[in-house]
PDB file of C-alpha atoms in Angstrom:
ATOM      1  CA  MET A  24      -8.503 -10.870  15.226  1.00 85.00           C
ATOM      2  CA  GLU A  25     -11.969 -10.160  16.632  1.00 91.00           C
ATOM      3  CA  PRO A  26     -14.737 -12.210  14.134  1.00 93.00           C
ATOM      4  CA  GLU A  27     -16.737  -9.072  13.806  1.00 94.00           C
ATOM      5  CA  LEU A  28     -13.255  -7.100  12.925  1.00 93.00           C
ATOM      6  CA  VAL A  29     -12.596  -9.494  10.283  1.00 95.00           C
ATOM      7  CA  ASP A  30     -16.550  -9.022   8.777  1.00 96.00           C
ATOM      8  CA  ALA A  31     -16.146  -5.311   8.916  1.00 94.00           C
ATOM      9  CA  TYR A  32     -13.111  -5.442   7.325  1.00 93.00           C
ATOM     10  CA  LEU A  33     -14.833  -7.884   4.475  1.00 96.00           C
ATOM     11  CA  ARG A  34     -17.242  -5.354   4.230  1.00 95.00           C
ATOM     12  CA  ARG A  35     -15.246  -2.195   3.951  1.00 93.00           C
ATOM     13  CA  ILE A  36     -13.476  -3.449   0.645  1.00 94.00           C
ATOM     14  CA  GLY A  37     -16.522  -5.379  -0.521  1.00 95.00           C
ATOM     15  CA  ALA A  38     -14.716  -8.793  -0.555  1.00 97.00           C
ATOM     16  CA  ARG A  39     -16.530 -12.294   0.304  1.00 96.00           C
ATOM     17  CA  ARG A  40     -15.532 -14.807   2.679  1.00 96.00           C
ATOM     18  CA  PRO A  41     -12.856 -16.945   1.131  1.00 95.00           C
ATOM     19  CA  GLU A  42     -14.090 -20.905   1.688  1.00 93.00           C
ATOM     20  CA  LYS A  43     -10.305 -21.971   2.067  1.00 93.00           C
ATOM     21  CA  ALA A  44      -7.075 -20.260   1.880  1.00 94.00           C
ATOM     22  CA  ASP A  45      -6.540 -21.056  -1.829  1.00 94.00           C
ATOM     23  CA  ALA A  46      -5.112 -18.774  -4.440  1.00 94.00           C
ATOM     24  CA  ALA A  47      -8.328 -18.248  -5.855  1.00 94.00           C
ATOM     25  CA  ALA A  48      -9.569 -16.231  -2.376  1.00 96.00           C
ATOM     26  CA  LEU A  49      -6.183 -14.585  -1.781  1.00 97.00           C
ATOM     27  CA  LYS A  50      -6.413 -12.985  -5.752  1.00 97.00           C
ATOM     28  CA  HIS A  51     -10.314 -11.640  -4.756  1.00 97.00           C
ATOM     29  CA  LEU A  52      -8.816 -10.308  -1.660  1.00 98.00           C
ATOM     30  CA  GLN A  53      -5.722  -8.418  -2.741  1.00 97.00           C
ATOM     31  CA  GLU A  54      -7.605  -6.910  -6.376  1.00 97.00           C
ATOM     32  CA  ARG A  55     -11.041  -5.828  -3.579  1.00 96.00           C
ATOM     33  CA  HIS A  56      -8.321  -4.237  -1.230  1.00 94.00           C
ATOM     34  CA  VAL A  57      -6.372  -2.543  -4.172  1.00 93.00           C
ATOM     35  CA  LEU A  58      -9.819  -1.144  -5.454  1.00 93.00           C
ATOM     36  CA  SER A  59     -11.105   0.171  -2.283  1.00 91.00           C
ATOM     37  CA  ILE A  60      -8.259   1.770  -0.355  1.00 90.00           C
ATOM     38  CA  PRO A  61      -6.467   4.244  -1.140  1.00 89.00           C
ATOM     39  CA  PHE A  62      -2.348   4.545  -0.008  1.00 86.00           C
ATOM     40  CA  GLU A  63      -1.656   7.681   1.764  1.00 83.00           C
ATOM     41  CA  ASN A  64       0.631   9.198   3.690  1.00 80.00           C
ATOM     42  CA  LEU A  65      -1.523  11.743   5.800  1.00 79.00           C
ATOM     43  CA  SER A  66      -0.234  10.997   9.132  1.00 72.00           C
ATOM     44  CA  PHE A  67       3.220  12.396   8.534  1.00 70.00           C
ATOM     45  CA  HIS A  68       1.026  15.513   7.907  1.00 72.00           C
ATOM     46  CA  LEU A  69      -1.424  15.437  10.676  1.00 73.00           C
ATOM     47  CA  ASN A  70       1.159  14.566  12.742  1.00 70.00           C
ATOM     48  CA  GLU A  71      -0.403  11.496  13.682  1.00 69.00           C
ATOM     49  CA  SER A  72       0.735   8.052  15.106  1.00 65.00           C
ATOM     50  CA  VAL A  73       0.977   5.303  12.452  1.00 64.00           C
ATOM     51  CA  PRO A  74      -0.447   2.586  13.705  1.00 59.00           C
ATOM     52  CA  TYR A  75       0.065  -1.232  12.503  1.00 68.00           C
ATOM     53  CA  SER A  76      -1.961  -4.492  13.305  1.00 72.00           C
ATOM     54  CA  VAL A  77      -5.165  -3.861  14.711  1.00 84.00           C
ATOM     55  CA  GLU A  78      -5.167  -0.868  15.204  1.00 80.00           C
ATOM     56  CA  ALA A  79      -4.268  -0.306  11.383  1.00 80.00           C
ATOM     57  CA  VAL A  80      -7.502  -2.333  10.642  1.00 87.00           C
ATOM     58  CA  HIS A  81      -9.643   0.291  13.017  1.00 83.00           C
ATOM     59  CA  ARG A  82      -8.417   2.799  10.967  1.00 80.00           C
ATOM     60  CA  ILE A  83      -8.789   1.031   7.706  1.00 83.00           C
ATOM     61  CA  VAL A  84     -12.420   0.174   9.057  1.00 85.00           C
ATOM     62  CA  ARG A  85     -13.554   3.468  10.374  1.00 80.00           C
ATOM     63  CA  GLU A  86     -11.497   6.500   8.715  1.00 75.00           C
ATOM     64  CA  ARG A  87     -10.823   4.486   5.547  1.00 73.00           C
ATOM     65  CA  ARG A  88      -7.907   5.350   5.047  1.00 70.00           C
ATOM     66  CA  GLY A  89      -3.822   3.707   5.244  1.00 64.00           C
ATOM     67  CA  GLY A  90      -0.202   4.258   4.595  1.00 62.00           C
ATOM     68  CA  CYS A  91       2.659   1.352   3.762  1.00 58.00           C
ATOM     69  CA  CYS A  92       2.752   0.241   7.234  1.00 68.00           C
ATOM     70  CA  GLU A  93      -1.315   0.418   7.991  1.00 81.00           C
ATOM     71  CA  LEU A  94      -1.908  -1.223   4.854  1.00 88.00           C
ATOM     72  CA  ASN A  95       0.490  -4.360   4.489  1.00 91.00           C
ATOM     73  CA  SER A  96       0.542  -5.141   8.255  1.00 88.00           C
ATOM     74  CA  ALA A  97      -3.377  -5.307   8.778  1.00 91.00           C
ATOM     75  CA  PHE A  98      -3.986  -7.296   5.482  1.00 94.00           C
ATOM     76  CA  ALA A  99      -1.639  -9.442   6.822  1.00 94.00           C
ATOM     77  CA  LEU A 100      -4.121 -10.085   9.964  1.00 93.00           C
ATOM     78  CA  LEU A 101      -6.962 -10.509   7.742  1.00 96.00           C
ATOM     79  CA  LEU A 102      -4.876 -13.502   5.255  1.00 97.00           C
ATOM     80  CA  GLN A 103      -3.570 -14.778   8.312  1.00 96.00           C
ATOM     81  CA  ALA A 104      -7.533 -15.094  10.110  1.00 96.00           C
ATOM     82  CA  PHE A 105      -8.304 -16.936   6.909  1.00 96.00           C
ATOM     83  CA  GLY A 106      -5.489 -19.829   7.260  1.00 95.00           C
ATOM     84  CA  TYR A 107      -3.610 -18.302   5.219  1.00 96.00           C
ATOM     85  CA  ARG A 108       0.567 -18.535   6.235  1.00 95.00           C
ATOM     86  CA  VAL A 109       2.275 -14.913   5.559  1.00 96.00           C
ATOM     87  CA  ALA A 110       5.407 -13.591   6.481  1.00 96.00           C
ATOM     88  CA  PHE A 111       7.063  -9.830   5.851  1.00 94.00           C
ATOM     89  CA  LEU A 112      10.189  -9.065   3.870  1.00 95.00           C
ATOM     90  CA  GLY A 113      12.010  -5.786   3.370  1.00 92.00           C
ATOM     91  CA  GLY A 114      12.714  -4.158   0.112  1.00 91.00           C
ATOM     92  CA  ARG A 115      14.051  -1.025  -1.000  1.00 90.00           C
ATOM     93  CA  ILE A 116      12.758   1.077  -3.592  1.00 87.00           C
ATOM     94  CA  HIS A 117      13.911   2.071  -6.445  1.00 89.00           C
ATOM     95  CA  ARG A 118      13.126   6.418  -6.941  1.00 80.00           C
ATOM     96  CA  GLY A 119      14.127   7.215 -11.032  1.00 76.00           C
ATOM     97  CA  ASN A 120      16.847   5.575 -11.493  1.00 80.00           C
ATOM     98  CA  HIS A 121      18.314   5.252  -7.652  1.00 85.00           C
ATOM     99  CA  LEU A 122      18.192   1.880  -5.684  1.00 88.00           C
ATOM    100  CA  SER A 123      17.231   3.594  -2.179  1.00 82.00           C
ATOM    101  CA  SER A 124      20.015   2.204   0.517  1.00 78.00           C
ATOM    102  CA  GLN A 125      17.757   1.567   3.262  1.00 77.00           C
ATOM    103  CA  THR A 126      15.113  -1.259   3.266  1.00 81.00           C
ATOM    104  CA  GLY A 127      11.749   1.667   3.098  1.00 78.00           C
ATOM    105  CA  HIS A 128       9.132  -0.551   1.968  1.00 87.00           C
ATOM    106  CA  PHE A 129       7.706  -3.902   3.093  1.00 88.00           C
ATOM    107  CA  VAL A 130       5.403  -6.417   1.299  1.00 94.00           C
ATOM    108  CA  LEU A 131       4.059  -9.889   2.129  1.00 96.00           C
ATOM    109  CA  ARG A 132       5.220 -13.526   1.112  1.00 97.00           C
ATOM    110  CA  VAL A 133       2.228 -15.253   1.214  1.00 97.00           C
ATOM    111  CA  GLU A 134       1.653 -19.191   1.323  1.00 95.00           C
ATOM    112  CA  THR A 135      -1.729 -20.710   0.600  1.00 94.00           C
ATOM    113  CA  ASP A 136      -3.280 -24.538   1.470  1.00 84.00           C
ATOM    114  CA  GLU A 137      -3.591 -25.845  -1.819  1.00 81.00           C
ATOM    115  CA  PRO A 138      -1.839 -29.456  -2.840  1.00 74.00           C
ATOM    116  CA  SER A 139      -0.545 -28.395  -5.417  1.00 70.00           C
ATOM    117  CA  GLY A 140       2.198 -25.906  -3.647  1.00 61.00           C
ATOM    118  CA  ALA A 141       2.067 -23.123  -6.209  1.00 78.00           C
ATOM    119  CA  GLY A 142       3.815 -20.020  -4.988  1.00 81.00           C
ATOM    120  CA  PRO A 143       4.711 -18.429  -2.479  1.00 94.00           C
ATOM    121  CA  TRP A 144       3.243 -15.364  -3.724  1.00 97.00           C
ATOM    122  CA  LEU A 145       3.657 -11.689  -2.991  1.00 97.00           C
ATOM    123  CA  VAL A 146       1.196  -9.597  -1.930  1.00 97.00           C
ATOM    124  CA  ASP A 147       1.343  -5.939  -1.889  1.00 95.00           C
ATOM    125  CA  VAL A 148      -1.432  -3.730  -1.197  1.00 93.00           C
ATOM    126  CA  ALA A 149       0.566  -0.638   0.058  1.00 87.00           C
ATOM    127  CA  GLN A 150       2.441   1.193  -3.154  1.00 80.00           C
ATOM    128  CA  GLY A 151       1.333   3.155  -5.524  1.00 76.00           C
ATOM    129  CA  SER A 152       2.720   1.183  -8.015  1.00 83.00           C
ATOM    130  CA  HIS A 153       1.734  -2.525  -6.488  1.00 88.00           C
ATOM    131  CA  SER A 154      -0.318  -5.089  -8.763  1.00 94.00           C
ATOM    132  CA  ARG A 155      -3.717  -5.897  -8.673  1.00 95.00           C
ATOM    133  CA  TRP A 156      -3.148  -9.368  -8.270  1.00 97.00           C
ATOM    134  CA  PRO A 157      -0.623 -11.842  -6.345  1.00 97.00           C
ATOM    135  CA  LEU A 158       2.210 -12.488  -7.978  1.00 97.00           C
ATOM    136  CA  ARG A 159       4.495 -15.766  -7.834  1.00 96.00           C
ATOM    137  CA  LEU A 160       7.972 -15.038  -6.704  1.00 95.00           C
ATOM    138  CA  ASP A 161       9.363 -18.333  -7.539  1.00 94.00           C
ATOM    139  CA  LEU A 162       8.180 -17.132 -11.560  1.00 96.00           C
ATOM    140  CA  ARG A 163      11.064 -15.421 -13.518  1.00 97.00           C
ATOM    141  CA  THR A 164       8.993 -14.730 -16.588  1.00 97.00           C
ATOM    142  CA  PRO A 165       6.809 -11.414 -17.107  1.00 98.00           C
ATOM    143  CA  GLN A 166       3.252 -11.996 -15.218  1.00 97.00           C
ATOM    144  CA  GLU A 167       0.599 -10.109 -16.879  1.00 97.00           C
ATOM    145  CA  ASP A 168      -1.818  -7.643 -14.414  1.00 96.00           C
ATOM    146  CA  PRO A 169      -4.268  -5.294 -15.408  1.00 93.00           C
ATOM    147  CA  HIS A 170      -2.243  -2.355 -13.811  1.00 91.00           C
ATOM    148  CA  GLY A 171       0.698  -3.751 -16.414  1.00 92.00           C
ATOM    149  CA  THR A 172       3.216  -6.228 -17.019  1.00 96.00           C
ATOM    150  CA  TYR A 173       5.123  -7.674 -13.718  1.00 97.00           C
ATOM    151  CA  LEU A 174       8.927  -9.501 -13.834  1.00 98.00           C
ATOM    152  CA  PHE A 175      11.200 -10.512 -10.931  1.00 98.00           C
ATOM    153  CA  SER A 176      14.657 -11.249 -11.652  1.00 98.00           C
ATOM    154  CA  ASP A 177      17.156 -12.322  -9.532  1.00 97.00           C
ATOM    155  CA  ALA A 178      19.551  -9.772  -7.606  1.00 96.00           C
ATOM    156  CA  PRO A 179      23.356  -9.699  -5.980  1.00 94.00           C
ATOM    157  CA  GLU A 180      23.027 -11.419  -2.464  1.00 93.00           C
ATOM    158  CA  GLY A 181      20.119 -13.441  -2.654  1.00 94.00           C
ATOM    159  CA  ASP A 182      17.791 -10.739  -3.272  1.00 96.00           C
ATOM    160  CA  ILE A 183      14.627 -10.359  -6.117  1.00 97.00           C
ATOM    161  CA  ASP A 184      14.130  -7.101  -8.101  1.00 97.00           C
ATOM    162  CA  LEU A 185      10.718  -6.253  -9.057  1.00 97.00           C
ATOM    163  CA  ALA A 186       9.930  -4.523 -12.167  1.00 96.00           C
ATOM    164  CA  LEU A 187       7.041  -2.954 -13.875  1.00 95.00           C
ATOM    165  CA  ASP A 188       6.692  -2.750 -17.943  1.00 94.00           C
ATOM    166  CA  GLY A 189      10.592  -3.221 -17.741  1.00 95.00           C
ATOM    167  CA  VAL A 190      10.587  -0.029 -15.197  1.00 94.00           C
ATOM    168  CA  PRO A 191      12.213  -1.382 -11.457  1.00 94.00           C
ATOM    169  CA  LEU A 192      10.502  -0.410  -8.963  1.00 93.00           C
ATOM    170  CA  TYR A 193      12.060  -2.021  -5.228  1.00 93.00           C
ATOM    171  CA  ARG A 194      14.473  -4.790  -4.731  1.00 95.00           C
ATOM    172  CA  LEU A 195      13.368  -7.654  -2.647  1.00 96.00           C
ATOM    173  CA  GLU A 196      15.258  -9.127   0.509  1.00 94.00           C
ATOM    174  CA  THR A 197      13.636 -12.963   1.055  1.00 94.00           C
ATOM    175  CA  ARG A 198      14.602 -13.286   4.469  1.00 93.00           C
ATOM    176  CA  PRO A 199      11.415 -12.511   7.036  1.00 94.00           C
ATOM    177  CA  ARG A 200      11.600  -9.852   9.177  1.00 91.00           C
ATOM    178  CA  ASP A 201       9.608  -9.234  12.298  1.00 88.00           C
ATOM    179  CA  ILE A 202       7.147  -5.987  11.577  1.00 82.00           C
ATOM    180  CA  ALA A 203       9.468  -4.241  14.543  1.00 84.00           C
ATOM    181  CA  PHE A 204      12.176  -4.257  12.326  1.00 84.00           C
ATOM    182  CA  PHE A 205      10.437  -1.098  10.882  1.00 81.00           C
ATOM    183  CA  PHE A 206       9.677   0.704  12.942  1.00 80.00           C
ATOM    184  CA  PRO A 207      12.960   3.212  12.955  1.00 82.00           C
ATOM    185  CA  VAL A 208      12.170   3.170   8.831  1.00 78.00           C
ATOM    186  CA  LEU A 209       8.765   5.075   9.813  1.00 75.00           C
ATOM    187  CA  TRP A 210      10.414   7.498  12.105  1.00 76.00           C
ATOM    188  CA  TRP A 211      12.860   8.060   9.355  1.00 76.00           C
ATOM    189  CA  TYR A 212       9.914   8.555   6.855  1.00 75.00           C
ATOM    190  CA  ARG A 213       8.520  11.396   9.272  1.00 74.00           C
ATOM    191  CA  THR A 214      11.725  13.361  10.732  1.00 75.00           C
ATOM    192  CA  ALA A 215      14.859  13.007   7.942  1.00 74.00           C
ATOM    193  CA  PRO A 216      15.317  16.161   5.573  1.00 75.00           C
ATOM    194  CA  ASP A 217      15.831  14.169   2.954  1.00 74.00           C
ATOM    195  CA  SER A 218      12.347  11.707   3.081  1.00 75.00           C
ATOM    196  CA  PRO A 219      10.720  11.236   0.338  1.00 71.00           C
ATOM    197  CA  PHE A 220       7.413  12.103   2.254  1.00 72.00           C
ATOM    198  CA  ALA A 221       7.800  14.403   4.975  1.00 69.00           C
ATOM    199  CA  ASN A 222       7.885  17.191   2.282  1.00 71.00           C
ATOM    200  CA  LYS A 223       5.496  15.838  -0.140  1.00 77.00           C
ATOM    201  CA  ILE A 224       1.708  14.786   0.423  1.00 80.00           C
ATOM    202  CA  LEU A 225       0.316  11.292  -1.303  1.00 81.00           C
ATOM    203  CA  CYS A 226      -2.252   9.832  -1.545  1.00 87.00           C
ATOM    204  CA  VAL A 227      -2.636   7.166  -4.639  1.00 89.00           C
ATOM    205  CA  ARG A 228      -5.989   4.940  -5.669  1.00 89.00           C
ATOM    206  CA  ARG A 229      -5.972   2.610  -8.318  1.00 89.00           C
ATOM    207  CA  LEU A 230      -9.078   2.210 -10.190  1.00 89.00           C
ATOM    208  CA  GLU A 231     -10.365  -0.547 -12.573  1.00 90.00           C
ATOM    209  CA  ASP A 232      -8.965   1.023 -15.567  1.00 88.00           C
ATOM    210  CA  GLY A 233      -6.324   3.389 -13.947  1.00 87.00           C
ATOM    211  CA  LYS A 234      -5.344   5.493 -11.053  1.00 89.00           C
ATOM    212  CA  VAL A 235      -6.369   8.710  -9.610  1.00 91.00           C
ATOM    213  CA  ALA A 236      -3.480  10.576  -7.433  1.00 90.00           C
ATOM    214  CA  LEU A 237      -2.761  13.537  -5.017  1.00 85.00           C
ATOM    215  CA  THR A 238       0.580  14.868  -5.522  1.00 76.00           C
ATOM    216  CA  ALA A 239       2.775  17.953  -5.851  1.00 61.00           C
ATOM    217  CA  THR A 240       2.281  19.097  -2.212  1.00 65.00           C
ATOM    218  CA  GLY A 241      -1.229  17.582  -2.516  1.00 65.00           C
ATOM    219  CA  ARG A 242      -1.999  20.876  -4.828  1.00 80.00           C
ATOM    220  CA  VAL A 243      -2.699  18.902  -7.602  1.00 87.00           C
ATOM    221  CA  VAL A 244      -4.968  15.686  -8.471  1.00 87.00           C
ATOM    222  CA  VAL A 245      -4.339  13.721 -11.427  1.00 89.00           C
ATOM    223  CA  ARG A 246      -6.847  11.122 -13.119  1.00 89.00           C
ATOM    224  CA  GLU A 247      -5.130   8.252 -15.697  1.00 88.00           C
ATOM    225  CA  ARG A 248      -6.879   5.878 -17.812  1.00 85.00           C
ATOM    226  CA  LYS A 249      -5.065   3.598 -19.200  1.00 76.00           C
ATOM    227  CA  GLY A 250      -1.998   4.614 -18.939  1.00 73.00           C
ATOM    228  CA  GLN A 251      -2.899   7.980 -20.415  1.00 79.00           C
ATOM    229  CA  GLU A 252      -3.504  11.474 -18.335  1.00 77.00           C
ATOM    230  CA  THR A 253      -7.327  12.540 -18.631  1.00 80.00           C
ATOM    231  CA  VAL A 254      -8.124  15.143 -15.611  1.00 80.00           C
ATOM    232  CA  ARG A 255      -5.283  17.356 -14.009  1.00 86.00           C
ATOM    233  CA  GLN A 256      -7.597  19.220 -11.560  1.00 85.00           C
ATOM    234  CA  ARG A 257      -5.009  21.997  -9.536  1.00 87.00           C
ATOM    235  CA  ILE A 258      -6.213  22.563  -6.010  1.00 85.00           C
ATOM    236  CA  THR A 259      -6.641  26.052  -4.707  1.00 83.00           C
ATOM    237  CA  GLY A 260      -8.331  26.069  -0.877  1.00 82.00           C
ATOM    238  CA  GLU A 261      -8.841  24.316   2.288  1.00 81.00           C
ATOM    239  CA  GLU A 262     -12.799  23.723   0.934  1.00 85.00           C
ATOM    240  CA  GLU A 263     -11.372  22.067  -2.574  1.00 87.00           C
ATOM    241  CA  LEU A 264      -9.112  19.277  -1.006  1.00 85.00           C
ATOM    242  CA  ARG A 265     -11.993  17.932   1.652  1.00 86.00           C
ATOM    243  CA  GLU A 266     -13.882  17.834  -1.219  1.00 88.00           C
ATOM    244  CA  VAL A 267     -10.903  15.660  -2.957  1.00 87.00           C
ATOM    245  CA  LEU A 268     -10.369  13.572  -0.743  1.00 87.00           C
ATOM    246  CA  ARG A 269     -14.035  12.512  -0.388  1.00 87.00           C
ATOM    247  CA  THR A 270     -15.014  12.382  -3.926  1.00 88.00           C
ATOM    248  CA  TRP A 271     -11.872  10.621  -5.082  1.00 88.00           C
ATOM    249  CA  PHE A 272     -10.311   8.467  -2.460  1.00 88.00           C
ATOM    250  CA  GLY A 273     -13.298   7.835  -0.097  1.00 86.00           C
ATOM    251  CA  ILE A 274     -11.366  10.072   2.817  1.00 85.00           C
ATOM    252  CA  HIS A 275     -12.994  12.386   5.516  1.00 80.00           C
ATOM    253  CA  VAL A 276     -10.533  14.284   7.870  1.00 78.00           C
ATOM    254  CA  ASP A 277     -11.489  16.748  11.047  1.00 79.00           C
ATOM    255  CA  ARG A 278      -7.682  18.735  10.122  1.00 80.00           C
ATOM    256  CA  LEU A 279      -6.549  19.215   6.768  1.00 78.00           C
ATOM    257  CA  PRO A 280      -2.361  18.521   6.292  1.00 72.00           C
ATOM    258  CA  GLU A 281      -0.393  21.708   6.209  1.00 64.00           C
ATOM    259  CA  LEU A 282       3.336  21.452   5.186  1.00 46.00           C
ATOM    260  CA  ALA A 283       4.201  24.997   6.241  1.00 38.00           C
ATOM    261  CA  GLY A 284       4.706  25.417   9.981  1.00 37.00           C
ATOM    262  CA  ARG A 285       2.922  21.976  10.888  1.00 40.00           C
ATOM    263  CA  PRO A 286       3.975  21.110  14.590  1.00 41.00           C
ATOM    264  CA  ALA A 287       7.582  18.933  14.891  1.00 39.00           C
ATOM    265  CA  PRO A 288       7.114  15.517  13.863  1.00 41.00           C
ATOM    266  CA  GLN A 289       6.876  13.007  16.896  1.00 43.00           C
ATOM    267  CA  PRO A 290       8.095   9.283  17.277  1.00 41.00           C
ATOM    268  CA  VAL A 291       5.720   6.479  15.776  1.00 39.00           C
TER     269      VAL A 291
END
């Protein structure tokens, strides 16, 4: 990644340039990323391609947007620019009481350059319930975070389960994957009738004391503070939706997503 783009990325998330690739700097970078950039799936409903890696960095910096593939692949490049060792791990999401049968999410396994050898770390900036700080992948005891208590536990076939406040989030593989492994997953998310994203607009931004989320096919915005709902606003028109995206999420779009009658999805 070009130095100018690295600087723009740091400005976008309001982060300091790390002096070294250690755990303290990793914590700072992840926290700034989580609090600055929402996770959203607008591209699926605007019939746009889903960029990754450098192209994803440009979208994050210029358009102030990003979904799973965009955010984690872009953040991986930023971390690598500072000397962190990064690998992609696949995960299967828990949806209610059901564990997805396919690998539909990916996260970052990050190692630092510290002599102590602390880590490796789980870093995820692209899922509505992710932690604000990196999590130690090698620990099986509770890890406190501003967003709750996270706990890793061993799962069958060498996988690792992650739970938040006792609620399962996802099951991780430990085998590193190339990013191209996840391209068919993006296609499935866009085209499958039972995709959790195909008929649902989603936008989530973590805040210092909670989060704000656009849900229910993009027509309701919910603000939570310390786990308690404080604002629920029903969106009744296009201008109101534009204002919500702009005010709550910092997103400016030329076109608004439409679920009814949108063009047929194109391969990513």
